Amino acid sequence: MDRELTLEVVRVTEVAALAAAGWMGRGKKNEADGAATNAMRAMFDTIAINGTVVIGEGEMDEAPMLYIGEKLGNSSGPEVDVAVDPLEGTNILAQGLPNALAVVAIADRGNLLNAPDMYMEKIAVGPRAAGKIHIDDPLEKTLEIVAKANNKRISECTVMVLDRERHQPIIDAVRRAGARVRLIGDGDVGSAIYTAIPDTGVDLCVGIGGAPEGVIAAVALKCLGGEMQARLWPEDDEDRARCAQMGITDCSKILFMDDLVKGDDAIFAATGVTDGELLKGVRMLGGDLAETHSLVMRYKNKTIRWIKAIHNLSCKADLIAGTPYIK
Ligand code: VTB
């Protein structure tokens, strides 16, 4: 993949974030997701890639665009796998709460896990604990390893967990071990990434979330030198059949980094939609101007770029058409 692609990909998340931000706090998560998806789709087609969506908005019959298998790009560039989450945190955006992101990951064709939209058990750590943990270790042991790697006492460690009933045993185990729990409503792509960004104070992310989000977060962690381990979490035979359709015969297999994202190159980009720990959200500056904050990284050269951009919305009206702040 060309290194120029890194900046092209961030244009995609920027425009999705601009489109979604117009719907912030309006209580309309589907409209917000639709606007982000439309904008992302339109921008993708200006990019020189031969992309195939492997993680998207759903199967072909359930999503009008950015569905799994859809072709993206202007067909003049490299063959790549594309994973998209145009609006990670639709509920939080609809309520105007923090940490909604627009996210994209790409890798050479065949290198991203084709994960069905179902649950996945995940554990994520930053670079200092990478290579030292195991998903099947008891949490008490994992916390000892992570605390030591991060040069902290267990009592100083913070574990981020999605606030779901299914996670009560995890929450209890973390507290018993003496560490601190931070519960989040949505957004486990962000929480996995926080473990690799020291000033967020998050040491470990653990629990069951979406499999598509898991693959996208794995790309980010690969670029940051962190680690994710995962295991699909089928709820019934239908889920198991969907795995088989995507070529996954053993759903109970532990997915290590090389299973989630293979190869020696991958690109991850995220733009903040609402304010969060990782990125500021879209700011409306008045006079048709809007500011975005993005993070874009490439595994091959390990560069981590934080990009602040000022956009003139009147020049992007066609891409974000239908968004409430555009007439
Ligand atoms: C998580 C969260 C996402 O889905 O992956 C979650 O990070 C898992 O599903 O933002 P449940 O809500 O059913 O627990 C999201 O909330 C939405 O994709």
mmCIF file of N, CA, C and O and ligand atoms in Angstrom, residues 85 87-92 117 119 122 162 164 166-167 184-191 208-211 213-214, ligand 1:
data_model
loop_
_atom_site.group_PDB
_atom_site.id
_atom_site.type_symbol
_atom_site.label_atom_id
_atom_site.label_comp_id
_atom_site.label_asym_id
_atom_site.label_seq_id
_atom_site.Cartn_x
_atom_site.Cartn_y
_atom_site.Cartn_z
ATOM 1 N N ASP A 85 -16.421 1.378 10.468
ATOM 2 C CA ASP A 85 -17.446 1.624 11.482
ATOM 3 C C ASP A 85 -17.722 3.128 11.383
ATOM 4 O O ASP A 85 -17.076 3.930 12.057
ATOM 5 N N LEU A 87 -19.924 5.084 12.313
ATOM 6 C CA LEU A 87 -20.245 5.752 13.580
ATOM 7 C C LEU A 87 -20.167 4.726 14.703
ATOM 8 O O LEU A 87 -21.100 3.948 14.917
ATOM 9 N N GLU A 88 -19.041 4.689 15.374
ATOM 10 C CA GLU A 88 -18.862 3.778 16.514
ATOM 11 C C GLU A 88 -19.445 4.478 17.733
ATOM 12 O O GLU A 88 -18.908 5.490 18.204
ATOM 13 N N GLY A 89 -20.592 3.985 18.179
ATOM 14 C CA GLY A 89 -21.285 4.623 19.299
ATOM 15 C C GLY A 89 -22.491 5.410 18.816
ATOM 16 O O GLY A 89 -22.615 6.604 19.067
ATOM 17 N N THR A 90 -23.398 4.729 18.097
ATOM 18 C CA THR A 90 -24.591 5.433 17.576
ATOM 19 C C THR A 90 -25.455 5.954 18.732
ATOM 20 O O THR A 90 -25.963 7.075 18.672
ATOM 21 N N ASN A 91 -25.599 5.141 19.792
ATOM 22 C CA ASN A 91 -26.434 5.573 20.930
ATOM 23 C C ASN A 91 -25.831 6.779 21.624
ATOM 24 O O ASN A 91 -26.537 7.719 21.977
ATOM 25 N N ILE A 92 -24.514 6.743 21.811
ATOM 26 C CA ILE A 92 -23.897 7.846 22.555
ATOM 27 C C ILE A 92 -23.977 9.140 21.748
ATOM 28 O O ILE A 92 -24.206 10.205 22.292
ATOM 29 N N ASP A 117 -21.093 -10.240 12.136
ATOM 30 C CA ASP A 117 -21.532 -9.283 13.156
ATOM 31 C C ASP A 117 -22.181 -10.054 14.299
ATOM 32 O O ASP A 117 -23.372 -10.311 14.311
ATOM 33 N N TYR A 119 -21.072 -11.483 18.689
ATOM 34 C CA TYR A 119 -20.230 -11.110 19.831
ATOM 35 C C TYR A 119 -18.843 -11.746 19.768
ATOM 36 O O TYR A 119 -18.640 -12.794 19.150
ATOM 37 N N LYS A 122 -12.991 -10.358 24.242
ATOM 38 C CA LYS A 122 -11.734 -9.668 23.911
ATOM 39 C C LYS A 122 -10.967 -9.296 25.166
ATOM 40 O O LYS A 122 -11.553 -9.029 26.205
ATOM 41 N N LEU A 162 -17.352 -2.683 29.174
ATOM 42 C CA LEU A 162 -18.685 -2.239 28.736
ATOM 43 C C LEU A 162 -19.691 -2.516 29.853
ATOM 44 O O LEU A 162 -19.668 -3.604 30.447
ATOM 45 N N ARG A 164 -22.474 -3.872 30.914
ATOM 46 C CA ARG A 164 -23.487 -4.856 30.523
ATOM 47 C C ARG A 164 -23.598 -5.870 31.656
ATOM 48 O O ARG A 164 -22.590 -6.223 32.279
ATOM 49 N N ARG A 166 -23.824 -8.966 31.478
ATOM 50 C CA ARG A 166 -22.979 -10.155 31.243
ATOM 51 C C ARG A 166 -21.567 -9.979 31.811
ATOM 52 O O ARG A 166 -20.832 -10.953 31.936
ATOM 53 N N HIS A 167 -21.197 -8.731 32.108
ATOM 54 C CA HIS A 167 -19.834 -8.478 32.587
ATOM 55 C C HIS A 167 -19.711 -8.430 34.112
ATOM 56 O O HIS A 167 -18.622 -8.162 34.623
ATOM 57 N N ILE A 184 -18.201 1.746 30.630
ATOM 58 C CA ILE A 184 -18.602 2.618 29.519
ATOM 59 C C ILE A 184 -19.884 2.081 28.894
ATOM 60 O O ILE A 184 -20.126 0.868 28.881
ATOM 61 N N GLY A 185 -20.682 2.983 28.362
ATOM 62 C CA GLY A 185 -21.970 2.599 27.766
ATOM 63 C C GLY A 185 -21.794 1.900 26.435
ATOM 64 O O GLY A 185 -22.493 0.940 26.117
ATOM 65 N N ASP A 186 -20.901 2.391 25.615
ATOM 66 C CA ASP A 186 -20.628 1.857 24.278
ATOM 67 C C ASP A 186 -19.184 2.204 23.935
ATOM 68 O O ASP A 186 -18.533 2.930 24.664
ATOM 69 N N GLY A 187 -18.737 1.711 22.783
ATOM 70 C CA GLY A 187 -17.458 2.193 22.268
ATOM 71 C C GLY A 187 -16.244 1.402 22.710
ATOM 72 O O GLY A 187 -15.284 1.960 23.230
ATOM 73 N N ASP A 188 -16.251 0.072 22.437
ATOM 74 C CA ASP A 188 -15.076 -0.686 22.876
ATOM 75 C C ASP A 188 -13.948 -0.702 21.840
ATOM 76 O O ASP A 188 -12.908 -1.306 22.085
ATOM 77 N N VAL A 189 -14.124 -0.012 20.700
ATOM 78 C CA VAL A 189 -12.955 0.222 19.835
ATOM 79 C C VAL A 189 -12.051 1.212 20.561
ATOM 80 O O VAL A 189 -10.858 0.977 20.770
ATOM 81 N N GLY A 190 -12.666 2.301 21.027
ATOM 82 C CA GLY A 190 -11.914 3.324 21.747
ATOM 83 C C GLY A 190 -11.254 2.764 22.994
ATOM 84 O O GLY A 190 -10.055 2.977 23.221
ATOM 85 N N SER A 191 -11.993 1.992 23.786
ATOM 86 C CA SER A 191 -11.423 1.552 25.069
ATOM 87 C C SER A 191 -10.234 0.615 24.861
ATOM 88 O O SER A 191 -9.280 0.625 25.627
ATOM 89 N N ILE A 208 -16.988 -8.789 26.541
ATOM 90 C CA ILE A 208 -17.591 -9.259 25.295
ATOM 91 C C ILE A 208 -18.236 -8.076 24.590
ATOM 92 O O ILE A 208 -19.100 -7.395 25.150
ATOM 93 N N GLY A 209 -17.791 -7.821 23.361
ATOM 94 C CA GLY A 209 -18.356 -6.738 22.546
ATOM 95 C C GLY A 209 -18.550 -7.247 21.133
ATOM 96 O O GLY A 209 -18.544 -8.462 20.888
ATOM 97 N N GLY A 210 -18.708 -6.337 20.191
ATOM 98 C CA GLY A 210 -18.935 -6.736 18.803
ATOM 99 C C GLY A 210 -17.654 -7.275 18.165
ATOM 100 O O GLY A 210 -16.567 -6.737 18.385
ATOM 101 N N ALA A 211 -17.809 -8.340 17.336
ATOM 102 C CA ALA A 211 -16.644 -8.886 16.625
ATOM 103 C C ALA A 211 -16.098 -7.890 15.601
ATOM 104 O O ALA A 211 -14.870 -7.729 15.500
ATOM 105 N N GLU A 213 -16.029 -4.679 15.737
ATOM 106 C CA GLU A 213 -15.264 -3.685 16.500
ATOM 107 C C GLU A 213 -13.920 -4.274 16.957
ATOM 108 O O GLU A 213 -12.921 -3.568 17.045
ATOM 109 N N GLY A 214 -13.937 -5.585 17.243
ATOM 110 C CA GLY A 214 -12.712 -6.250 17.695
ATOM 111 C C GLY A 214 -11.636 -6.237 16.614
ATOM 112 O O GLY A 214 -10.463 -5.971 16.887
HETATM 113 C C1 VTB B 1 -19.814 -2.940 21.680
HETATM 114 C C2 VTB B 1 -19.687 -1.436 21.626
HETATM 115 C C3 VTB B 1 -20.311 -0.886 20.378
HETATM 116 O O1 VTB B 1 -21.811 -2.793 20.364
HETATM 117 O O2 VTB B 1 -18.994 -3.586 20.730
HETATM 118 C C4 VTB B 1 -21.283 -3.298 21.577
HETATM 119 O O3 VTB B 1 -18.362 -1.063 21.670
HETATM 120 C C5 VTB B 1 -21.593 -4.757 21.756
HETATM 121 O O4 VTB B 1 -22.974 -5.023 21.651
HETATM 122 O O5 VTB B 1 -20.215 0.520 20.389
HETATM 123 P P1 VTB B 1 -24.090 -4.830 22.826
HETATM 124 O O6 VTB B 1 -24.498 -3.361 22.785
HETATM 125 O O7 VTB B 1 -25.207 -5.745 22.427
HETATM 126 O O8 VTB B 1 -23.477 -5.176 24.135
HETATM 127 C C6 VTB B 1 -21.764 -1.357 20.292
HETATM 128 O O9 VTB B 1 -22.520 -0.839 21.367
HETATM 129 C C7 VTB B 1 -22.410 -0.880 18.992
HETATM 130 O O10 VTB B 1 -21.839 -1.429 17.874
#
